[in-house]
Tab-separated table of C-alpha atoms in Angstrom:
chain	number	residue	atom	x	y	z
A	269	UNK	CA	85.154	137.714	176.266
A	270	UNK	CA	83.531	139.812	173.091
A	271	UNK	CA	80.946	138.189	170.695
A	272	UNK	CA	82.256	137.101	167.137
A	273	UNK	CA	81.099	139.642	164.892
A	274	UNK	CA	80.077	137.291	161.886
A	275	UNK	CA	78.120	140.428	159.608
A	276	UNK	CA	81.691	140.073	157.866
A	277	UNK	CA	80.359	136.953	156.084
A	278	UNK	CA	77.661	138.896	154.969
A	279	UNK	CA	80.354	142.081	153.407
A	280	UNK	CA	82.064	139.324	151.882
A	281	UNK	CA	79.006	137.672	149.930
A	282	UNK	CA	78.214	141.293	149.354
A	283	UNK	CA	81.471	142.040	148.072
A	284	UNK	CA	82.983	138.272	146.177
A	285	UNK	CA	79.650	136.896	145.021
A	286	UNK	CA	79.825	133.157	144.888
A	287	UNK	CA	82.472	132.663	146.928
A	288	UNK	CA	81.945	129.543	148.988
A	289	UNK	CA	82.275	130.313	153.055
A	290	UNK	CA	82.804	127.329	155.453
A	291	UNK	CA	83.014	127.326	159.508
A	292	UNK	CA	85.432	124.828	160.197
A	293	UNK	CA	87.311	125.854	163.433
A	294	UNK	CA	84.193	124.683	165.621
A	295	UNK	CA	85.307	122.609	169.012
A	296	UNK	CA	82.687	121.702	172.193
A	297	UNK	CA	86.165	122.138	174.467
A	298	UNK	CA	86.019	120.546	177.528
A	299	UNK	CA	82.197	119.840	178.401
A	300	UNK	CA	81.351	120.156	181.925
A	301	UNK	CA	79.931	117.049	183.896
A	302	UNK	CA	76.253	117.370	183.902
A	303	UNK	CA	76.093	120.750	181.683
A	304	UNK	CA	73.721	120.688	179.167
A	305	UNK	CA	75.508	121.788	176.061
A	306	UNK	CA	74.445	123.386	172.621
A	307	UNK	CA	78.033	124.104	170.986
A	308	UNK	CA	77.599	122.584	167.776
A	309	UNK	CA	74.314	124.583	167.110
A	310	UNK	CA	75.503	127.922	168.532
A	311	UNK	CA	78.670	127.420	165.926
A	312	UNK	CA	76.597	126.218	163.387
A	313	UNK	CA	73.526	128.179	163.210
A	314	UNK	CA	74.632	131.866	162.907
A	315	UNK	CA	77.276	131.424	160.284
A	316	UNK	CA	75.120	130.004	158.315
A	317	UNK	CA	72.555	132.919	158.857
A	318	UNK	CA	75.330	134.986	157.611
A	319	UNK	CA	76.665	133.603	154.298
A	320	UNK	CA	78.575	130.792	155.117
A	321	UNK	CA	77.885	127.392	152.959
A	322	UNK	CA	77.996	125.395	155.445
A	323	UNK	CA	80.055	123.783	159.109
A	324	UNK	CA	81.950	121.299	160.455
A	325	UNK	CA	83.011	120.440	163.987
A	326	UNK	CA	87.249	120.069	164.479
A	327	UNK	CA	87.250	116.570	165.804
A	328	UNK	CA	85.557	113.261	164.564
A	329	UNK	CA	86.619	110.726	167.322
A	330	UNK	CA	88.550	110.752	170.565
A	331	UNK	CA	89.665	108.480	173.700
A	332	UNK	CA	88.782	108.834	176.753
A	333	UNK	CA	91.466	111.677	177.305
A	334	UNK	CA	90.464	113.517	174.329
A	335	UNK	CA	93.355	112.114	172.370
A	336	UNK	CA	95.442	110.694	170.838
A	337	UNK	CA	97.555	113.837	169.706
A	338	UNK	CA	100.510	114.271	167.431
A	339	UNK	CA	103.648	115.135	168.360
A	340	UNK	CA	103.195	118.386	167.027
A	341	UNK	CA	100.343	118.560	169.385
A	342	UNK	CA	96.461	119.058	169.086
A	343	UNK	CA	93.418	119.388	171.422
A	344	UNK	CA	93.873	119.361	174.855
A	345	UNK	CA	90.278	118.729	175.393
A	346	UNK	CA	87.952	118.785	172.236
A	347	UNK	CA	85.212	116.600	172.168
A	348	UNK	CA	84.771	114.582	168.833
A	349	UNK	CA	81.164	112.955	167.794
A	350	UNK	CA	82.638	109.597	168.611
A	351	UNK	CA	84.607	108.655	171.679
A	352	UNK	CA	86.664	105.345	171.700
A	353	UNK	CA	85.970	103.475	174.670
A	354	UNK	CA	88.436	100.383	173.550
A	355	UNK	CA	89.395	98.545	171.231
A	356	UNK	CA	85.557	97.123	170.556
A	357	UNK	CA	83.344	99.802	172.013
A	358	UNK	CA	82.480	103.280	171.340
A	359	UNK	CA	80.380	105.595	172.798
A	360	UNK	CA	78.236	108.480	170.484
A	361	UNK	CA	78.456	111.707	171.721
A	362	UNK	CA	76.021	114.421	172.035
A	363	UNK	CA	77.900	116.431	169.381
A	364	UNK	CA	77.384	113.162	167.036
A	365	UNK	CA	73.651	113.523	167.727
A	366	UNK	CA	73.161	117.148	167.094
A	367	UNK	CA	75.349	116.911	163.896
A	368	UNK	CA	72.605	114.940	162.736
A	369	UNK	CA	69.476	117.604	163.167
A	370	UNK	CA	71.566	119.237	160.653
A	371	UNK	CA	73.575	116.911	158.187
A	372	UNK	CA	70.820	114.553	158.016
A	373	UNK	CA	68.215	116.677	156.993
A	374	UNK	CA	70.218	119.562	154.462
A	375	UNK	CA	70.596	118.222	151.429
A	376	UNK	CA	73.724	119.109	149.513
A	377	UNK	CA	72.454	122.047	146.978
A	378	UNK	CA	69.886	123.295	149.764
A	379	UNK	CA	69.418	127.294	149.717
A	380	UNK	CA	69.393	129.005	152.916
A	381	UNK	CA	66.341	131.731	153.382
A	382	UNK	CA	66.449	134.748	155.910
A	383	UNK	CA	64.141	134.462	158.585
A	384	UNK	CA	62.667	137.700	159.570
A	385	UNK	CA	61.602	137.230	162.981
A	386	UNK	CA	62.181	134.785	165.677
A	387	UNK	CA	65.556	134.505	166.317
A	388	UNK	CA	66.530	135.820	169.893
A	389	UNK	CA	69.894	136.208	171.864
A	390	UNK	CA	72.952	136.059	170.493
A	391	UNK	CA	76.614	135.099	171.555
A	392	UNK	CA	76.921	137.732	174.560
A	393	UNK	CA	73.239	136.266	176.074
A	394	UNK	CA	73.625	133.549	178.358
A	395	UNK	CA	70.298	131.776	176.347
A	396	UNK	CA	69.372	132.105	172.579
A	397	UNK	CA	66.481	131.025	170.343
A	398	UNK	CA	67.879	129.994	167.115
A	399	UNK	CA	66.233	129.275	163.618
A	400	UNK	CA	67.822	128.368	160.196
A	401	UNK	CA	65.964	127.416	157.206
A	402	UNK	CA	66.298	126.209	153.976
A	403	UNK	CA	64.950	124.826	150.851
A	404	UNK	CA	66.121	120.997	149.556
A	405	UNK	CA	66.379	120.511	146.166
A	406	UNK	CA	63.677	118.793	146.078
A	407	UNK	CA	61.689	122.050	147.143
A	408	UNK	CA	61.205	120.450	150.734
A	409	UNK	CA	61.874	122.226	153.959
A	410	UNK	CA	64.427	121.648	156.315
A	411	UNK	CA	63.756	124.074	159.383
A	412	UNK	CA	65.827	124.149	162.576
A	413	UNK	CA	65.541	125.190	165.622
A	414	UNK	CA	67.456	125.786	169.255
A	415	UNK	CA	65.725	126.268	172.126
A	416	UNK	CA	67.967	127.040	175.339
A	417	UNK	CA	65.705	129.110	176.608
A	418	UNK	CA	64.261	128.441	180.058
A	419	UNK	CA	60.885	127.385	178.717
A	420	UNK	CA	58.934	125.550	175.717
A	421	UNK	CA	58.169	127.920	173.169
A	422	UNK	CA	54.638	127.980	171.036
A	423	UNK	CA	55.996	128.671	166.612
A	424	UNK	CA	54.178	130.204	164.266
A	425	UNK	CA	55.975	129.616	161.472
A	426	UNK	CA	55.012	131.671	157.760
A	427	UNK	CA	56.397	132.339	154.759
A	428	UNK	CA	56.218	135.959	153.420
A	429	UNK	CA	55.231	135.348	149.507
A	430	UNK	CA	51.446	133.634	150.895
A	431	UNK	CA	50.803	134.881	154.201
A	432	UNK	CA	47.454	132.209	153.840
A	433	UNK	CA	50.193	129.434	154.998
A	434	UNK	CA	51.560	128.708	158.073
A	435	UNK	CA	53.052	126.106	160.633
A	436	UNK	CA	51.992	125.820	164.665
A	437	UNK	CA	54.246	123.603	167.252
A	438	UNK	CA	55.978	123.649	170.162
A	439	UNK	CA	60.012	123.803	170.244
A	440	UNK	CA	60.530	122.049	173.819
A	441	UNK	CA	63.643	123.918	176.011
A	442	UNK	CA	67.168	122.449	175.666
A	443	UNK	CA	66.168	121.050	172.693
A	444	UNK	CA	67.007	121.161	169.144
A	445	UNK	CA	64.135	120.452	166.584
A	446	UNK	CA	63.871	119.675	162.844
A	447	UNK	CA	60.957	120.428	161.575
A	448	UNK	CA	60.492	119.028	157.853
A	449	UNK	CA	57.707	120.740	155.613
A	450	UNK	CA	56.982	119.403	151.924
A	451	UNK	CA	56.984	121.146	149.026
A	452	UNK	CA	54.224	122.753	147.043
A	453	UNK	CA	54.045	119.580	144.620
A	454	UNK	CA	53.333	117.303	148.328
A	455	UNK	CA	50.980	120.193	149.251
A	456	UNK	CA	48.528	120.258	146.048
A	457	UNK	CA	48.286	116.387	146.754
A	458	UNK	CA	46.922	116.337	150.151
A	459	UNK	CA	45.043	119.063	149.712
A	460	UNK	CA	43.253	117.377	147.326
A	461	UNK	CA	41.898	113.758	147.726
A	462	UNK	CA	44.749	112.302	148.743
A	463	UNK	CA	45.279	111.498	152.641
A	464	UNK	CA	48.694	113.328	154.488
A	465	UNK	CA	49.121	111.043	156.726
A	466	UNK	CA	50.139	108.467	153.167
A	467	UNK	CA	52.293	111.313	151.828
A	468	UNK	CA	55.501	111.774	153.954
A	469	UNK	CA	57.099	115.668	154.395
A	470	UNK	CA	60.219	114.140	153.092
A	471	UNK	CA	61.839	111.550	150.893
A	472	UNK	CA	63.115	108.929	153.442
A	473	UNK	CA	65.789	107.234	151.024
A	474	UNK	CA	68.183	105.750	153.604
A	475	UNK	CA	66.462	105.011	156.548
A	476	UNK	CA	62.932	104.931	158.469
A	477	UNK	CA	61.025	107.499	160.869
A	478	UNK	CA	57.973	107.658	163.162
A	479	UNK	CA	55.434	109.838	161.500
A	480	UNK	CA	53.019	110.884	164.814
A	481	UNK	CA	49.929	112.543	164.606
A	482	UNK	CA	50.187	115.927	162.925
A	483	UNK	CA	51.282	119.005	164.484
A	484	UNK	CA	51.350	121.028	161.583
A	485	UNK	CA	48.573	122.922	159.211
A	486	UNK	CA	48.805	124.662	156.194
A	487	UNK	CA	46.725	125.934	153.771
A	488	UNK	CA	47.467	128.185	150.384
A	489	UNK	CA	50.791	128.219	148.331
A	490	UNK	CA	54.245	130.048	147.633
A	491	UNK	CA	57.181	130.097	149.842
A	492	UNK	CA	59.968	132.241	150.084
A	493	UNK	CA	61.555	134.186	153.402
A	494	UNK	CA	60.180	132.717	156.720
A	495	UNK	CA	58.183	134.651	159.222
A	496	UNK	CA	58.519	133.186	162.681
A	497	UNK	CA	56.411	134.035	166.067
A	498	UNK	CA	57.411	132.960	169.112
A	499	UNK	CA	55.667	132.821	172.245
A	500	UNK	CA	56.609	131.042	175.274
A	501	UNK	CA	54.496	128.149	176.691
A	502	UNK	CA	54.412	125.225	178.974
A	503	UNK	CA	52.127	123.021	177.329
A	504	UNK	CA	52.163	121.468	173.734
A	505	UNK	CA	50.255	123.218	171.133
A	506	UNK	CA	46.735	122.880	170.348
A	507	UNK	CA	44.801	120.993	167.744
A	508	UNK	CA	44.989	122.414	164.135
A	509	UNK	CA	41.687	123.304	163.061
A	510	UNK	CA	39.680	121.005	161.080
A	511	UNK	CA	38.866	123.349	158.386
A	512	UNK	CA	42.766	123.014	156.570
A	513	UNK	CA	44.506	119.336	156.132
A	514	UNK	CA	46.832	118.326	158.705
A	515	UNK	CA	49.978	117.524	157.277
A	516	UNK	CA	52.984	114.931	159.323
A	517	UNK	CA	55.963	116.159	160.914
A	518	UNK	CA	58.253	114.052	161.709
A	519	UNK	CA	59.193	113.609	165.613
A	520	UNK	CA	63.175	114.497	164.877
A	521	UNK	CA	63.465	116.776	168.309
A	522	UNK	CA	66.720	115.983	169.705
A	523	UNK	CA	66.582	116.725	173.638
A	524	UNK	CA	70.171	117.611	174.794
A	525	UNK	CA	72.018	115.043	176.739
A	526	UNK	CA	74.004	115.500	179.742
A	527	UNK	CA	78.049	115.133	178.656
A	528	UNK	CA	78.706	112.061	179.162
A	529	UNK	CA	75.737	109.997	178.423
A	530	UNK	CA	75.560	107.867	175.352
């Protein structure tokens, strides 16, 4: 089956600047029992990389038979974000949590930036390593990685506007992982006298999140397009240099659950 060619989205953006494009016909169709599934990220990331403003999954909730359906038909095997088991119980599916890697951290009004290197694979390959980098209205960054390769990937992320600024860490295999990077204002605060651990890299106004030991390091200022260097690894990243301030990266890794697991 030929892979979709999403460069047409770039063509529309070039010919009709300012036209909003959305990918809305996305579905996780008849997921195999016990299989690892990346349908959400595979539907979301390539579209945004080519100019779409966003994407959505087609089905919000279903029962155990992928219904109910209208008298005029419906999708006979589309998984929902929620499976309603009875009048009192429901299950949050794999899709629910993977959508959250985007909807929770990419805010309305965010701007997508080109990733110059680091993406691997496409719709024709059996495995991919996808990267999407957006800057939120508060000038913080959300960088979302999809790793369905067979090994952990050691990532060094830098910004083309300032080669002295970088983040590094491990993106585990079979995960969708979101890195939250602070704005320049926060960097100036944490590179001064204020302890980095006291300043979250992202404002959490409607929930709480555990901030583990720092797994990123940064110097300098300035952001632009992202340069990402990726190498395979089977171990966690090494400690940050003591010459720079280590900033905390929230633990937002979503390990892909097998089908049927809440």
